[in-house]
Structures are given as C-alpha cells and as structure tokens.
mmCIF file of C-alpha atoms and ligand atoms in Angstrom:
data_model
loop_
_atom_site.group_PDB
_atom_site.id
_atom_site.type_symbol
_atom_site.label_atom_id
_atom_site.label_comp_id
_atom_site.label_asym_id
_atom_site.label_seq_id
_atom_site.Cartn_x
_atom_site.Cartn_y
_atom_site.Cartn_z
ATOM 1 C CA UNK F 20 0.000 0.000 0.000
ATOM 2 C CA UNK F 21 1.294 3.463 -0.947
ATOM 3 C CA UNK F 22 0.420 6.129 1.611
ATOM 4 C CA UNK F 23 0.793 9.877 1.060
ATOM 5 C CA UNK F 24 1.035 11.720 4.383
ATOM 6 C CA UNK F 25 0.603 15.497 4.135
ATOM 7 C CA UNK F 26 2.124 17.505 6.995
ATOM 8 C CA UNK F 27 4.196 14.478 8.033
ATOM 9 C CA UNK F 28 7.023 16.611 9.452
ATOM 10 C CA UNK F 29 4.734 18.186 12.066
ATOM 11 C CA UNK F 30 3.773 16.938 15.518
ATOM 12 C CA UNK F 31 0.965 14.439 14.838
ATOM 13 C CA UNK F 32 2.070 13.590 11.290
ATOM 14 C CA UNK F 33 5.627 12.636 12.287
ATOM 15 C CA UNK F 34 4.306 10.468 15.129
ATOM 16 C CA UNK F 35 1.967 8.859 12.555
ATOM 17 C CA UNK F 36 4.964 8.086 10.312
ATOM 18 C CA UNK F 37 6.821 6.472 13.234
ATOM 19 C CA UNK F 38 3.775 4.452 14.329
ATOM 20 C CA UNK F 39 3.121 3.269 10.765
ATOM 21 C CA UNK F 40 6.718 2.177 10.168
ATOM 22 C CA UNK F 41 6.688 0.297 13.483
ATOM 23 C CA UNK F 42 3.404 -1.523 12.897
ATOM 24 C CA UNK F 43 2.772 -1.760 9.114
ATOM 25 C CA UNK F 44 5.770 -3.192 7.278
ATOM 26 C CA UNK F 45 3.798 -3.437 4.013
ATOM 27 C CA UNK F 46 3.148 0.344 3.787
ATOM 28 C CA UNK F 47 5.298 2.601 1.564
ATOM 29 C CA UNK F 48 5.284 6.155 2.860
ATOM 30 C CA UNK F 49 5.668 9.451 1.024
ATOM 31 C CA UNK F 50 5.578 12.593 3.168
ATOM 32 C CA UNK F 51 4.804 15.973 1.617
ATOM 33 C CA UNK F 52 5.433 18.931 3.896
ATOM 34 C CA UNK F 53 5.971 22.646 3.318
ATOM 35 C CA UNK F 54 8.342 22.811 6.304
ATOM 36 C CA UNK F 55 6.739 25.882 7.818
ATOM 37 C CA UNK F 56 8.039 27.051 11.211
ATOM 38 C CA UNK F 57 6.074 24.051 12.645
ATOM 39 C CA UNK F 58 7.501 21.427 10.299
ATOM 40 C CA UNK F 59 10.845 19.933 11.237
ATOM 41 C CA UNK F 60 12.724 17.358 9.162
ATOM 42 C CA UNK F 61 14.578 16.324 12.330
ATOM 43 C CA UNK F 62 11.302 14.736 13.474
ATOM 44 C CA UNK F 63 11.857 12.146 10.737
ATOM 45 C CA UNK F 64 15.671 12.028 10.784
ATOM 46 C CA UNK F 65 15.888 8.456 12.071
ATOM 47 C CA UNK F 66 13.508 7.114 9.395
ATOM 48 C CA UNK F 67 14.479 9.228 6.364
ATOM 49 C CA UNK F 68 16.031 6.189 4.678
ATOM 50 C CA UNK F 69 12.711 4.307 4.979
ATOM 51 C CA UNK F 70 10.407 6.967 3.498
ATOM 52 C CA UNK F 71 10.262 9.353 0.557
ATOM 53 C CA UNK F 72 10.259 12.984 1.681
ATOM 54 C CA UNK F 73 9.047 15.792 -0.596
ATOM 55 C CA UNK F 74 9.268 19.419 0.480
ATOM 56 C CA UNK F 75 6.158 21.017 -1.004
ATOM 57 C CA UNK F 76 2.986 22.994 -0.414
ATOM 58 C CA UNK F 77 -0.367 21.154 -0.590
ATOM 59 C CA UNK F 78 -2.002 24.318 -1.914
ATOM 60 C CA UNK F 79 0.211 24.082 -5.018
ATOM 61 C CA UNK F 80 -1.733 21.894 -7.492
ATOM 62 C CA UNK F 81 1.390 21.014 -9.466
ATOM 63 C CA UNK F 82 3.091 19.560 -6.394
ATOM 64 C CA UNK F 83 0.095 17.691 -5.064
ATOM 65 C CA UNK F 84 -1.322 16.277 -8.319
ATOM 66 C CA UNK F 85 1.547 13.941 -9.192
ATOM 67 C CA UNK F 86 1.991 12.825 -5.574
ATOM 68 C CA UNK F 87 -1.679 11.892 -5.265
ATOM 69 C CA UNK F 88 -1.645 10.218 -8.692
ATOM 70 C CA UNK F 89 1.146 7.988 -7.372
ATOM 71 C CA UNK F 90 -0.453 6.828 -4.063
ATOM 72 C CA UNK F 91 -3.345 4.636 -2.892
ATOM 73 C CA UNK F 92 -4.416 6.597 0.193
ATOM 74 C CA UNK F 93 -3.916 10.205 1.327
ATOM 75 C CA UNK F 94 -3.845 11.012 5.054
ATOM 76 C CA UNK F 95 -4.197 14.784 5.222
ATOM 77 C CA UNK F 96 -2.636 16.357 8.328
ATOM 78 C CA UNK F 97 -1.104 19.461 6.698
ATOM 79 C CA UNK F 98 -2.495 22.636 8.237
ATOM 80 C CA UNK F 99 -1.626 25.739 10.165
ATOM 81 C CA UNK F 100 -2.534 24.532 13.662
ATOM 82 C CA UNK F 101 -2.118 27.223 16.326
ATOM 83 C CA UNK F 102 -5.086 29.332 17.445
ATOM 84 C CA UNK F 103 -2.937 32.174 18.822
ATOM 85 C CA UNK F 104 -1.120 32.551 15.475
ATOM 86 C CA UNK F 105 -4.450 32.666 13.648
ATOM 87 C CA UNK F 106 -5.468 35.660 15.768
ATOM 88 C CA UNK F 107 -2.288 37.489 14.750
ATOM 89 C CA UNK F 108 -2.380 36.610 11.022
ATOM 90 C CA UNK F 109 -5.268 34.519 9.640
ATOM 91 C CA UNK F 110 -4.048 34.430 6.011
ATOM 92 C CA UNK F 111 -1.735 31.364 6.183
ATOM 93 C CA UNK F 112 -4.682 29.495 7.749
ATOM 94 C CA UNK F 113 -6.960 30.338 4.822
ATOM 95 C CA UNK F 114 -4.193 29.438 2.379
ATOM 96 C CA UNK F 115 -3.107 26.085 3.846
ATOM 97 C CA UNK F 116 -6.263 24.853 5.566
ATOM 98 C CA UNK F 117 -8.873 25.886 2.982
ATOM 99 C CA UNK F 118 -7.060 26.221 -0.337
ATOM 100 C CA UNK F 119 -4.693 23.376 0.586
ATOM 101 C CA UNK F 120 -7.587 21.032 1.356
ATOM 102 C CA UNK F 121 -9.361 22.145 -1.833
ATOM 103 C CA UNK F 122 -6.314 21.213 -3.933
ATOM 104 C CA UNK F 123 -5.992 17.849 -2.147
ATOM 105 C CA UNK F 124 -9.683 17.155 -2.817
ATOM 106 C CA UNK F 125 -9.459 18.061 -6.491
ATOM 107 C CA UNK F 126 -6.460 15.763 -6.999
ATOM 108 C CA UNK F 127 -8.195 12.971 -5.038
ATOM 109 C CA UNK F 128 -11.228 13.432 -7.319
ATOM 110 C CA UNK F 129 -9.156 13.428 -10.535
ATOM 111 C CA UNK F 130 -7.265 10.278 -9.587
ATOM 112 C CA UNK F 131 -9.992 8.383 -7.682
ATOM 113 C CA UNK F 132 -7.976 7.940 -4.461
ATOM 114 C CA UNK F 133 -9.072 7.330 -0.845
ATOM 115 C CA UNK F 134 -8.682 10.285 1.547
ATOM 116 C CA UNK F 135 -8.704 10.581 5.317
ATOM 117 C CA UNK F 136 -9.008 14.190 6.505
ATOM 118 C CA UNK F 137 -7.698 15.071 9.978
ATOM 119 C CA UNK F 138 -9.776 17.658 11.792
ATOM 120 C CA UNK F 139 -10.404 18.999 15.263
ATOM 121 C CA UNK F 140 -13.189 19.243 17.821
ATOM 122 C CA UNK F 141 -12.749 23.023 17.670
ATOM 123 C CA UNK F 142 -15.072 23.095 14.650
ATOM 124 C CA UNK F 143 -17.960 22.811 17.150
ATOM 125 C CA UNK F 144 -16.997 25.928 19.132
ATOM 126 C CA UNK F 145 -17.065 25.436 22.882
ATOM 127 C CA UNK F 146 -19.259 24.118 25.706
ATOM 128 C CA UNK F 147 -20.335 25.799 28.946
ATOM 129 C CA UNK F 148 -17.967 25.195 31.858
ATOM 130 C CA UNK F 149 -20.580 24.000 34.324
ATOM 131 C CA UNK F 150 -22.346 21.386 32.181
ATOM 132 C CA UNK F 151 -21.679 17.759 31.267
ATOM 133 C CA UNK F 152 -22.594 18.331 27.596
ATOM 134 C CA UNK F 153 -20.412 16.720 24.935
ATOM 135 C CA UNK F 154 -19.806 17.317 21.231
ATOM 136 C CA UNK F 155 -21.510 14.622 19.139
ATOM 137 C CA UNK F 156 -21.781 13.976 15.402
ATOM 138 C CA UNK F 157 -25.020 15.992 15.503
ATOM 139 C CA UNK F 158 -23.558 19.107 17.157
ATOM 140 C CA UNK F 159 -23.763 22.065 14.730
ATOM 141 C CA UNK F 160 -20.484 23.659 13.686
ATOM 142 C CA UNK F 161 -19.810 26.970 15.456
ATOM 143 C CA UNK F 162 -16.078 27.758 15.205
ATOM 144 C CA UNK F 163 -14.615 30.620 17.258
ATOM 145 C CA UNK F 164 -11.147 31.433 15.880
ATOM 146 C CA UNK F 165 -9.777 31.882 12.348
ATOM 147 C CA UNK F 166 -7.985 28.526 12.873
ATOM 148 C CA UNK F 167 -11.131 26.628 13.796
ATOM 149 C CA UNK F 168 -13.179 28.408 11.108
ATOM 150 C CA UNK F 169 -10.745 27.243 8.412
ATOM 151 C CA UNK F 170 -10.794 23.700 9.813
ATOM 152 C CA UNK F 171 -14.625 23.768 9.810
ATOM 153 C CA UNK F 172 -14.536 25.018 6.209
ATOM 154 C CA UNK F 173 -12.151 22.244 5.208
ATOM 155 C CA UNK F 174 -14.493 19.630 6.741
ATOM 156 C CA UNK F 175 -17.406 21.088 4.762
ATOM 157 C CA UNK F 176 -15.355 20.918 1.564
ATOM 158 C CA UNK F 177 -14.618 17.227 2.190
ATOM 159 C CA UNK F 178 -18.305 16.476 2.853
ATOM 160 C CA UNK F 179 -19.374 18.320 -0.299
ATOM 161 C CA UNK F 180 -16.823 16.431 -2.412
ATOM 162 C CA UNK F 181 -18.130 13.126 -0.974
ATOM 163 C CA UNK F 182 -21.750 13.983 -1.669
ATOM 164 C CA UNK F 183 -21.436 15.828 -4.980
ATOM 165 C CA UNK F 184 -18.505 14.032 -6.590
ATOM 166 C CA UNK F 185 -18.570 10.667 -4.799
ATOM 167 C CA UNK F 186 -14.973 10.782 -3.576
ATOM 168 C CA UNK F 187 -13.940 8.090 -1.079
ATOM 169 C CA UNK F 188 -13.259 10.075 2.086
ATOM 170 C CA UNK F 189 -13.576 9.928 5.868
ATOM 171 C CA UNK F 190 -13.068 12.659 8.490
ATOM 172 C CA UNK F 191 -11.976 12.525 12.127
ATOM 173 C CA UNK F 192 -12.245 15.251 14.775
ATOM 174 C CA UNK F 193 -9.996 14.866 17.803
ATOM 175 C CA UNK F 194 -9.413 17.144 20.792
ATOM 176 C CA UNK F 195 -6.066 18.286 22.222
ATOM 177 C CA UNK F 196 -3.141 15.958 21.625
ATOM 178 C CA UNK F 197 0.066 15.712 23.639
ATOM 179 C CA UNK F 198 3.289 13.731 23.307
ATOM 180 C CA UNK F 199 6.753 13.934 21.724
ATOM 181 C CA UNK F 200 7.624 16.368 18.890
ATOM 182 C CA UNK F 201 4.853 18.868 19.761
ATOM 183 C CA UNK F 202 5.875 22.442 18.937
ATOM 184 C CA UNK F 203 6.743 24.446 22.064
ATOM 185 C CA UNK F 204 4.190 27.146 21.204
ATOM 186 C CA UNK F 205 1.461 24.732 22.440
ATOM 187 C CA UNK F 206 0.317 24.605 26.080
ATOM 188 C CA UNK F 207 1.929 21.459 27.505
ATOM 189 C CA UNK F 208 5.368 21.725 25.834
ATOM 190 C CA UNK F 209 5.483 25.478 26.470
ATOM 191 C CA UNK F 210 5.061 24.955 30.202
ATOM 192 C CA UNK F 211 7.507 22.022 30.382
ATOM 193 C CA UNK F 212 10.190 23.929 28.447
ATOM 194 C CA UNK F 213 9.576 27.101 30.486
ATOM 195 C CA UNK F 214 10.311 25.147 33.667
ATOM 196 C CA UNK F 215 13.365 23.512 32.073
ATOM 197 C CA UNK F 216 14.562 27.020 31.013
ATOM 198 C CA UNK F 217 14.078 28.565 34.468
ATOM 199 C CA UNK F 218 11.027 30.576 33.311
ATOM 200 C CA UNK F 219 7.643 30.569 35.024
ATOM 201 C CA UNK F 220 4.782 28.747 33.259
ATOM 202 C CA UNK F 221 2.117 31.073 31.810
ATOM 203 C CA UNK F 222 -1.577 30.427 32.339
ATOM 204 C CA UNK F 223 -4.130 32.366 30.266
ATOM 205 C CA UNK F 224 -6.807 34.241 32.247
ATOM 206 C CA UNK F 225 -7.528 32.267 35.401
ATOM 207 C CA UNK F 226 -6.704 28.857 33.904
ATOM 208 C CA UNK F 227 -10.388 27.845 34.005
ATOM 209 C CA UNK F 228 -10.642 26.670 30.360
ATOM 210 C CA UNK F 229 -11.077 22.893 30.087
ATOM 211 C CA UNK F 230 -9.443 20.659 27.500
ATOM 212 C CA UNK F 231 -9.770 16.906 26.811
ATOM 213 C CA UNK F 232 -6.304 15.376 26.380
ATOM 214 C CA UNK F 233 -5.504 12.507 24.016
ATOM 215 C CA UNK F 234 -2.040 10.980 23.641
ATOM 216 C CA UNK F 235 -0.840 11.423 20.055
ATOM 217 C CA UNK F 236 -0.349 7.641 19.638
ATOM 218 C CA UNK F 237 -3.986 7.022 20.595
ATOM 219 C CA UNK F 238 -5.101 9.610 18.023
ATOM 220 C CA UNK F 239 -2.917 7.966 15.381
ATOM 221 C CA UNK F 240 -4.139 4.446 16.251
ATOM 222 C CA UNK F 241 -7.681 5.799 15.812
ATOM 223 C CA UNK F 242 -6.742 7.080 12.342
ATOM 224 C CA UNK F 243 -5.470 3.610 11.390
ATOM 225 C CA UNK F 244 -8.686 2.095 12.778
ATOM 226 C CA UNK F 245 -10.663 4.387 10.453
ATOM 227 C CA UNK F 246 -8.429 3.546 7.479
ATOM 228 C CA UNK F 247 -8.915 -0.167 8.190
ATOM 229 C CA UNK F 248 -12.608 -0.250 9.113
ATOM 230 C CA UNK F 249 -14.192 3.203 8.681
ATOM 231 C CA UNK F 250 -17.208 3.700 6.446
ATOM 232 C CA UNK F 251 -16.725 6.055 3.488
ATOM 233 C CA UNK F 252 -18.466 9.390 3.987
ATOM 234 C CA UNK F 253 -18.520 9.061 7.775
ATOM 235 C CA UNK F 254 -17.089 11.356 10.440
ATOM 236 C CA UNK F 255 -15.580 9.878 13.619
ATOM 237 C CA UNK F 256 -15.020 11.827 16.845
ATOM 238 C CA UNK F 257 -11.961 10.759 18.842
ATOM 239 C CA UNK F 258 -11.591 11.416 22.572
ATOM 240 C CA UNK F 259 -10.545 10.022 25.921
ATOM 241 C CA UNK F 260 -13.059 11.620 28.341
ATOM 242 C CA UNK F 261 -10.031 13.031 30.231
ATOM 243 C CA UNK F 262 -11.142 16.610 30.912
ATOM 244 C CA UNK F 263 -8.978 18.996 32.911
ATOM 245 C CA UNK F 264 -8.762 22.736 33.430
ATOM 246 C CA UNK F 265 -5.568 24.510 32.360
ATOM 247 C CA UNK F 266 -4.878 25.194 36.040
ATOM 248 C CA UNK F 267 -5.178 21.516 37.056
ATOM 249 C CA UNK F 268 -3.042 20.415 34.093
ATOM 250 C CA UNK F 269 -0.353 22.948 34.954
ATOM 251 C CA UNK F 270 -0.392 21.962 38.646
ATOM 252 C CA UNK F 271 0.216 18.341 37.589
ATOM 253 C CA UNK F 272 3.142 19.375 35.348
ATOM 254 C CA UNK F 273 4.636 21.374 38.239
ATOM 255 C CA UNK F 274 4.209 18.448 40.631
ATOM 256 C CA UNK F 275 5.782 15.954 38.203
ATOM 257 C CA UNK F 276 8.714 18.355 37.726
ATOM 258 C CA UNK F 277 9.236 18.842 41.468
ATOM 259 C CA UNK F 278 8.052 22.475 41.636
ATOM 260 C CA UNK F 279 5.550 24.184 43.995
ATOM 261 C CA UNK F 280 2.057 23.956 42.524
ATOM 262 C CA UNK F 281 1.548 27.739 42.491
ATOM 263 C CA UNK F 282 4.859 28.565 40.769
ATOM 264 C CA UNK F 283 3.355 30.157 37.632
ATOM 265 C CA UNK F 284 2.202 33.524 36.200
ATOM 266 C CA UNK F 285 -1.357 34.389 35.194
ATOM 267 C CA UNK F 286 -1.167 36.249 31.857
ATOM 268 C CA UNK F 287 -3.525 37.932 29.364
ATOM 269 C CA UNK F 288 -6.340 35.667 28.212
ATOM 270 C CA UNK F 289 -6.756 34.550 24.576
ATOM 271 C CA UNK F 290 -9.409 36.706 22.834
ATOM 272 C CA UNK F 291 -12.469 34.545 22.086
ATOM 273 C CA UNK F 292 -10.977 31.730 24.229
ATOM 274 C CA UNK F 293 -12.985 28.479 23.923
ATOM 275 C CA UNK F 294 -13.879 27.522 27.491
ATOM 276 C CA UNK F 295 -14.532 23.787 27.329
ATOM 277 C CA UNK F 296 -14.117 20.895 24.889
ATOM 278 C CA UNK F 297 -15.569 17.436 25.519
ATOM 279 C CA UNK F 298 -16.077 14.682 22.980
ATOM 280 C CA UNK F 299 -18.583 11.849 22.740
ATOM 281 C CA UNK F 300 -16.473 9.157 21.053
ATOM 282 C CA UNK F 301 -19.082 6.380 21.374
ATOM 283 C CA UNK F 302 -19.322 5.927 17.586
ATOM 284 C CA UNK F 303 -15.666 5.031 16.931
ATOM 285 C CA UNK F 304 -15.577 2.913 20.095
ATOM 286 C CA UNK F 305 -18.762 0.937 19.341
ATOM 287 C CA UNK F 306 -18.718 0.743 15.534
ATOM 288 C CA UNK F 307 -14.966 0.372 14.954
ATOM 289 C CA UNK F 308 -13.748 -1.001 18.306
ATOM 290 C CA UNK F 309 -11.160 1.755 19.028
ATOM 291 C CA UNK F 310 -10.288 2.726 22.572
ATOM 292 C CA UNK F 311 -7.347 4.664 23.998
ATOM 293 C CA UNK F 312 -4.382 2.498 24.977
ATOM 294 C CA UNK F 313 -2.767 5.388 26.887
ATOM 295 C CA UNK F 314 -5.634 6.231 29.287
ATOM 296 C CA UNK F 315 -3.416 7.350 32.209
ATOM 297 C CA UNK F 316 -2.786 11.054 31.573
ATOM 298 C CA UNK F 317 -0.386 11.329 34.512
ATOM 299 C CA UNK F 318 1.845 8.567 33.103
ATOM 300 C CA UNK F 319 1.614 9.984 29.557
ATOM 301 C CA UNK F 320 2.500 13.447 30.813
ATOM 302 C CA UNK F 321 5.447 12.087 32.842
ATOM 303 C CA UNK F 322 6.798 10.339 29.735
ATOM 304 C CA UNK F 323 6.302 13.532 27.678
ATOM 305 C CA UNK F 324 8.211 15.593 30.275
ATOM 306 C CA UNK F 325 11.008 13.005 29.995
ATOM 307 C CA UNK F 326 11.066 13.409 26.202
ATOM 308 C CA UNK F 327 11.506 17.211 26.434
ATOM 309 C CA UNK F 328 14.207 16.780 29.114
ATOM 310 C CA UNK F 329 16.115 14.445 26.787
ATOM 311 C CA UNK F 330 15.638 16.513 23.610
ATOM 312 C CA UNK F 331 16.840 19.985 24.560
ATOM 313 C CA UNK F 332 18.729 20.194 21.259
ATOM 314 C CA UNK F 333 15.347 19.838 19.471
ATOM 315 C CA UNK F 334 13.507 22.674 21.270
ATOM 316 C CA UNK F 335 16.132 25.024 22.716
ATOM 317 C CA UNK F 336 16.910 26.826 19.428
ATOM 318 C CA UNK F 337 13.195 27.792 19.146
ATOM 319 C CA UNK F 338 12.601 28.921 22.707
ATOM 320 C CA UNK F 339 13.699 32.577 22.693
ATOM 321 C CA UNK F 340 11.682 33.459 19.579
ATOM 322 C CA UNK F 341 8.520 31.672 20.757
ATOM 323 C CA UNK F 342 8.638 33.445 24.127
ATOM 324 C CA UNK F 343 9.400 36.832 22.504
ATOM 325 C CA UNK F 344 6.285 36.463 20.324
ATOM 326 C CA UNK F 345 4.152 35.648 23.367
ATOM 327 C CA UNK F 346 5.692 38.512 25.349
ATOM 328 C CA UNK F 347 4.562 41.008 22.671
ATOM 329 C CA UNK F 348 0.943 40.084 23.543
ATOM 330 C CA UNK F 349 1.496 40.061 27.317
ATOM 331 C CA UNK F 350 1.346 36.263 27.385
HETATM 332 P P1 LIG P 405 1.720 21.030 13.410
HETATM 333 O O1 LIG P 405 1.588 22.509 13.265
HETATM 334 O O2 LIG P 405 2.658 20.474 14.422
HETATM 335 O O3 LIG P 405 2.144 20.397 12.003
HETATM 336 C C1 LIG P 405 1.580 20.802 10.781
HETATM 337 C C2 LIG P 405 2.496 20.337 9.659
HETATM 338 O O4 LIG P 405 1.889 20.702 8.395
HETATM 339 C C3 LIG P 405 3.879 21.007 9.672
HETATM 340 O O5 LIG P 405 4.886 20.054 9.429
HETATM 341 C C4 LIG P 405 3.806 22.032 8.543
HETATM 342 O O6 LIG P 405 5.082 22.289 7.944
HETATM 343 C C5 LIG P 405 2.857 21.337 7.578
HETATM 344 N N1 LIG P 405 2.154 22.274 6.687
HETATM 345 C C6 LIG P 405 1.472 23.391 7.039
HETATM 346 N N2 LIG P 405 0.967 23.977 5.932
HETATM 347 C C7 LIG P 405 1.321 23.194 4.883
HETATM 348 C C8 LIG P 405 1.088 23.262 3.497
HETATM 349 N N3 LIG P 405 0.411 24.275 2.953
HETATM 350 N N4 LIG P 405 1.588 22.293 2.698
HETATM 351 C C9 LIG P 405 2.299 21.254 3.226
HETATM 352 N N5 LIG P 405 2.566 21.148 4.540
HETATM 353 C C10 LIG P 405 2.074 22.106 5.353
HETATM 354 O O7 LIG P 405 0.248 20.504 13.621
HETATM 355 P P2 LIG P 405 -0.291 19.198 14.373
HETATM 356 O O8 LIG P 405 -0.580 19.550 15.777
HETATM 357 O O9 LIG P 405 0.586 18.045 14.056
HETATM 358 O O10 LIG P 405 -1.697 19.026 13.631
HETATM 359 C C11 LIG P 405 -1.832 18.198 12.481
HETATM 360 C C12 LIG P 405 -3.287 18.161 12.062
HETATM 361 O O11 LIG P 405 -4.079 17.661 13.128
HETATM 362 C C13 LIG P 405 -3.861 19.533 11.704
HETATM 363 O O12 LIG P 405 -4.719 19.356 10.600
HETATM 364 C C14 LIG P 405 -4.636 19.928 12.947
HETATM 365 O O13 LIG P 405 -5.716 20.784 12.627
HETATM 366 C C15 LIG P 405 -5.130 18.579 13.432
HETATM 367 N N6 LIG P 405 -5.390 18.451 14.872
HETATM 368 C C16 LIG P 405 -4.450 18.799 15.789
HETATM 369 C C17 LIG P 405 -4.697 18.607 17.148
HETATM 370 C C18 LIG P 405 -3.659 18.939 18.205
HETATM 371 O O14 LIG P 405 -3.946 18.881 19.396
HETATM 372 N N7 LIG P 405 -2.452 19.296 17.859
HETATM 373 C C19 LIG P 405 -5.914 18.073 17.555
HETATM 374 C C20 LIG P 405 -6.872 17.736 16.588
HETATM 375 C C21 LIG P 405 -6.591 17.927 15.253
HETATM 376 O O1 LIG P 406 0.805 29.422 27.288
HETATM 377 C C1 LIG P 406 -0.365 29.021 27.231
HETATM 378 N N1 LIG P 406 -1.159 29.133 28.338
HETATM 379 C C2 LIG P 406 -2.451 28.706 28.359
HETATM 380 O O2 LIG P 406 -3.109 28.807 29.402
HETATM 381 C C3 LIG P 406 -0.920 28.419 26.032
HETATM 382 C C4 LIG P 406 -0.078 28.287 24.797
HETATM 383 C C5 LIG P 406 -2.226 27.977 26.076
HETATM 384 N N2 LIG P 406 -2.969 28.114 27.193
HETATM 385 C C6 LIG P 406 -4.354 27.567 27.228
HETATM 386 C C7 LIG P 406 -5.231 27.888 26.054
HETATM 387 C C8 LIG P 406 -6.107 26.643 25.969
HETATM 388 O O3 LIG P 406 -7.170 26.724 26.911
HETATM 389 O O4 LIG P 406 -4.172 26.142 27.196
HETATM 390 C C9 LIG P 406 -5.180 25.514 26.406
HETATM 391 C C10 LIG P 406 -4.532 24.758 25.244
HETATM 392 O O5 LIG P 406 -3.975 25.704 24.355
HETATM 393 P P1 LIG P 406 -3.234 25.264 22.996
HETATM 394 O O6 LIG P 406 -2.135 24.305 23.307
HETATM 395 O O7 LIG P 406 -2.903 26.492 22.235
HETATM 396 O O8 LIG P 406 -4.362 24.379 22.269
HETATM 397 P P2 LIG P 406 -5.861 24.714 21.779
HETATM 398 O O9 LIG P 406 -6.019 26.136 21.441
HETATM 399 O O10 LIG P 406 -6.805 24.107 22.764
HETATM 400 O O11 LIG P 406 -5.872 23.884 20.389
HETATM 401 C C11 LIG P 406 -5.259 22.562 20.298
HETATM 402 O O12 LIG P 406 -6.226 21.549 20.306
HETATM 403 C C12 LIG P 406 -7.070 21.458 19.181
HETATM 404 C C13 LIG P 406 -4.400 22.463 19.047
HETATM 405 O O13 LIG P 406 -3.418 23.501 19.047
HETATM 406 C C14 LIG P 406 -5.245 22.528 17.812
HETATM 407 O O14 LIG P 406 -4.455 22.342 16.636
HETATM 408 C C15 LIG P 406 -6.284 21.442 17.884
HETATM 409 O O15 LIG P 406 -7.153 21.556 16.804
#
C-alpha cells in the first residue's frame, strides 16, 4: 500500500509516520510537507532512509497532483494549527487549511484515491464550563477562531466532495493531543520547556478553560482504525473523556517536575478563548472497536516531560523566539 502523508514533518504527522513504520511493514510512505516554522525534518531524521520525503505545499496543485496520482491513500494532516497565530495573522490558515484542502480534494477526485481528513473538535466551538454536555456527530459547527473556522470550512469541503462528486473520504475530529515532537508554542510543551529554562509557566486568564487530552499515539491508532474499518463518507469523533482545566493540568506538570504547585504567572487571556471541549467518542468505540491504549494522563504526561528533558537540542533553538512572540501580547 502506498500512503501519502501530508504535513508528516509536524507533531501528529511525524508520530503517525513512526507508528506506521513500526506496525505496518507493508506500507510505503511518502511525506509531503511545506516545512513551515512548525515542520521539522529532524522529526523524521531516524527514518528518512525508509520513506520518501518531498518538500512542497499542498495548496500548489502542481506539487500535489503527481503525488496523489502515485499513491493509494492520502492522510491529510497538513495545516496551520495554532489558534494564537491565527489571531495574529489569519491568512496562512486560509491558504493552507482551505485552499490546501481544496487542492488535495481536487487531486483525489481526478485520480480516484481514498482520503482521510484530519480535523479537530474546535469546529464545534465550545461548551459551557458547568455542564456535562459533549460534542456529538449531531452538534452544529460553530467555530470561534480563524484557525477553527478554516478547519470547519475544510471539513465542509470534504463532505461536499463526498456527496457531490462521490470521492472516497472519511473525516476525524480529535481534541487536544500531547506527546513527543509537539511544537513548544502549544500549552503542555510550552510549560515544560519554560520550567526547564528557568522561566515561570504562563496560564491564560484564570486557567479555568477545560481541555480533553488525548495521547498522540492514541489519536494515530484511531486514524489507522478508520483507514482499516471506517465507512466512506462518515465522520468519527476521537476522545478520551479526560477533561482537565488549564490550572489543574499545569499543577500536575509542576508536581511531576518537582516544583511548587503555584509557581506560575497568570497572563492575558486569549481573545475569544474556547472555554470547554468534551467529545462523545461512542461511535468510533462501538462501531470500529477503538479505545485509547494510553488512558493514564499522569503517566503519559510524565513520559512527555522526559522526552523534552532528553531533547533539549530539538527545542532550545526555538525557545527565545517563541517566548518573545508571546511577550509582545502580554502572554
Ligand atoms: P503542526 O503545526 O505540528 O504540524 C503541521 C504540519 O503541516 C507542519 O509540518 C507544517 O510544515 C505542515 N504544513 C502546514 N501547511 C502546509 C502546506 N500548505 N503544505 C504542506 N505542509 C504544510 O500541527 P499538528 O498539531 O501536528 O496538527 C496536524 C493536524 O491535526 C492539523 O490538521 C490539525 O488541525 C489537526 N489536529 C491537531 C490537534 C492537536 O492537538 N495538535 C488536535 C486535533 C486535530
Ligand atoms: O501558554 C499558554 N497558556 C495557556 O493557558 C498556552 C499556549 C495555552 N494556554 C491555554 C489555552 C487553551 O485553553 O491552554 C489551552 C490549550 O492551548 P493550545 O495548546 O494552544 O491548544 P488549543 O487552542 O486548545 O488547540 C489545540 O487543540 C485542538 C491544538 O493547538 C489545535 O491544533 C487542535 O485543533
């Protein structure tokens, strides 16, 4: 089987490459990645001799057409992925997430290939803090940020191409991932690398916003479950039911790193901040038999802290610039 992985040099995509090479010896992998600030070839350094790597932009039809012509299945991770960046400059999000997905869809249509589109629970907007409501397949889309609006738009494009043109596609929406190779602009690695750098962790607002955490390997195993058993045209929500406030998550990081639990700064909140995500993943669990294999967040977080401790050479060169960008916004 020939797999084309878009965005395979990023956080989730590179973990997907590693998982696939470890578990699917019959799969030939091509990665196409634009190598934006978030894409890092080092993430694939130890497997470069086992894959084909193409530096290219999915929104460029010339690049993407021949790659899709030459594969059996496309797994589409490539996107601009950080909400805070989308508030500063939405254009790259429109370009990569909407136009990029459009070009992938058109090539998939021309060449009759199977597509799996990776999306997020942020397409649904957010839930009230003091409820037990969950996002389901029937929840209307209501995105808050330019990032989530472009992801919602890309999901709609995929659905329209399935219905109008009969392409063979599935979609998955997962909540917050954590694990190795996550860019240090994101919450968990930012706080870990702040502590390792002698800086105080930074919590937005009062730290009340709730996120549902999924280990990146569980997300990627769910994607393989959908590729193996998913029904064309369907959308699968992926989640662990592990909901925690930013404050509780940060206190756990501080505890696991041997610091006092109040050793952090409260900083300016994110404009339009989504307050709570929670996913009903009954469909993928019951229909396809997926369940998380990494259900213990504390253990997963401890292992992730260990990864950042051991990979200072990977994140240290980025740290000053990431923190300077946050500092400009009082974060
Ligand atoms: P990331 O920012 O770490 O990686 C994105 C990768 O895509 C990078 O390697 C980047 O260079 C590449 N890329 C961006 N624009 C491109 C383009 N135009 N052409 C080719 N490559 C391009 O992001 P991530 O966290 O790994 O997220 C991957 C996907 O999963 C995204 O679609 C995101 O919306 C989705 N997702 C992420 C999470 C999460 O918690 N991180 C949760 C649910 C869904
Ligand atoms: O320094 C910080 N302090 C802080 O309190 C940062 C960077 C974030 N936060 C808060 C904001 C959120 O409530 O932590 C929470 C998580 O923030 P992010 O890591 O930026 O993730 P989020 O905005 O929730 O989006 C993530 O999950 C869904 C991914 O970045 C998206 O790509 C995915 O779609």
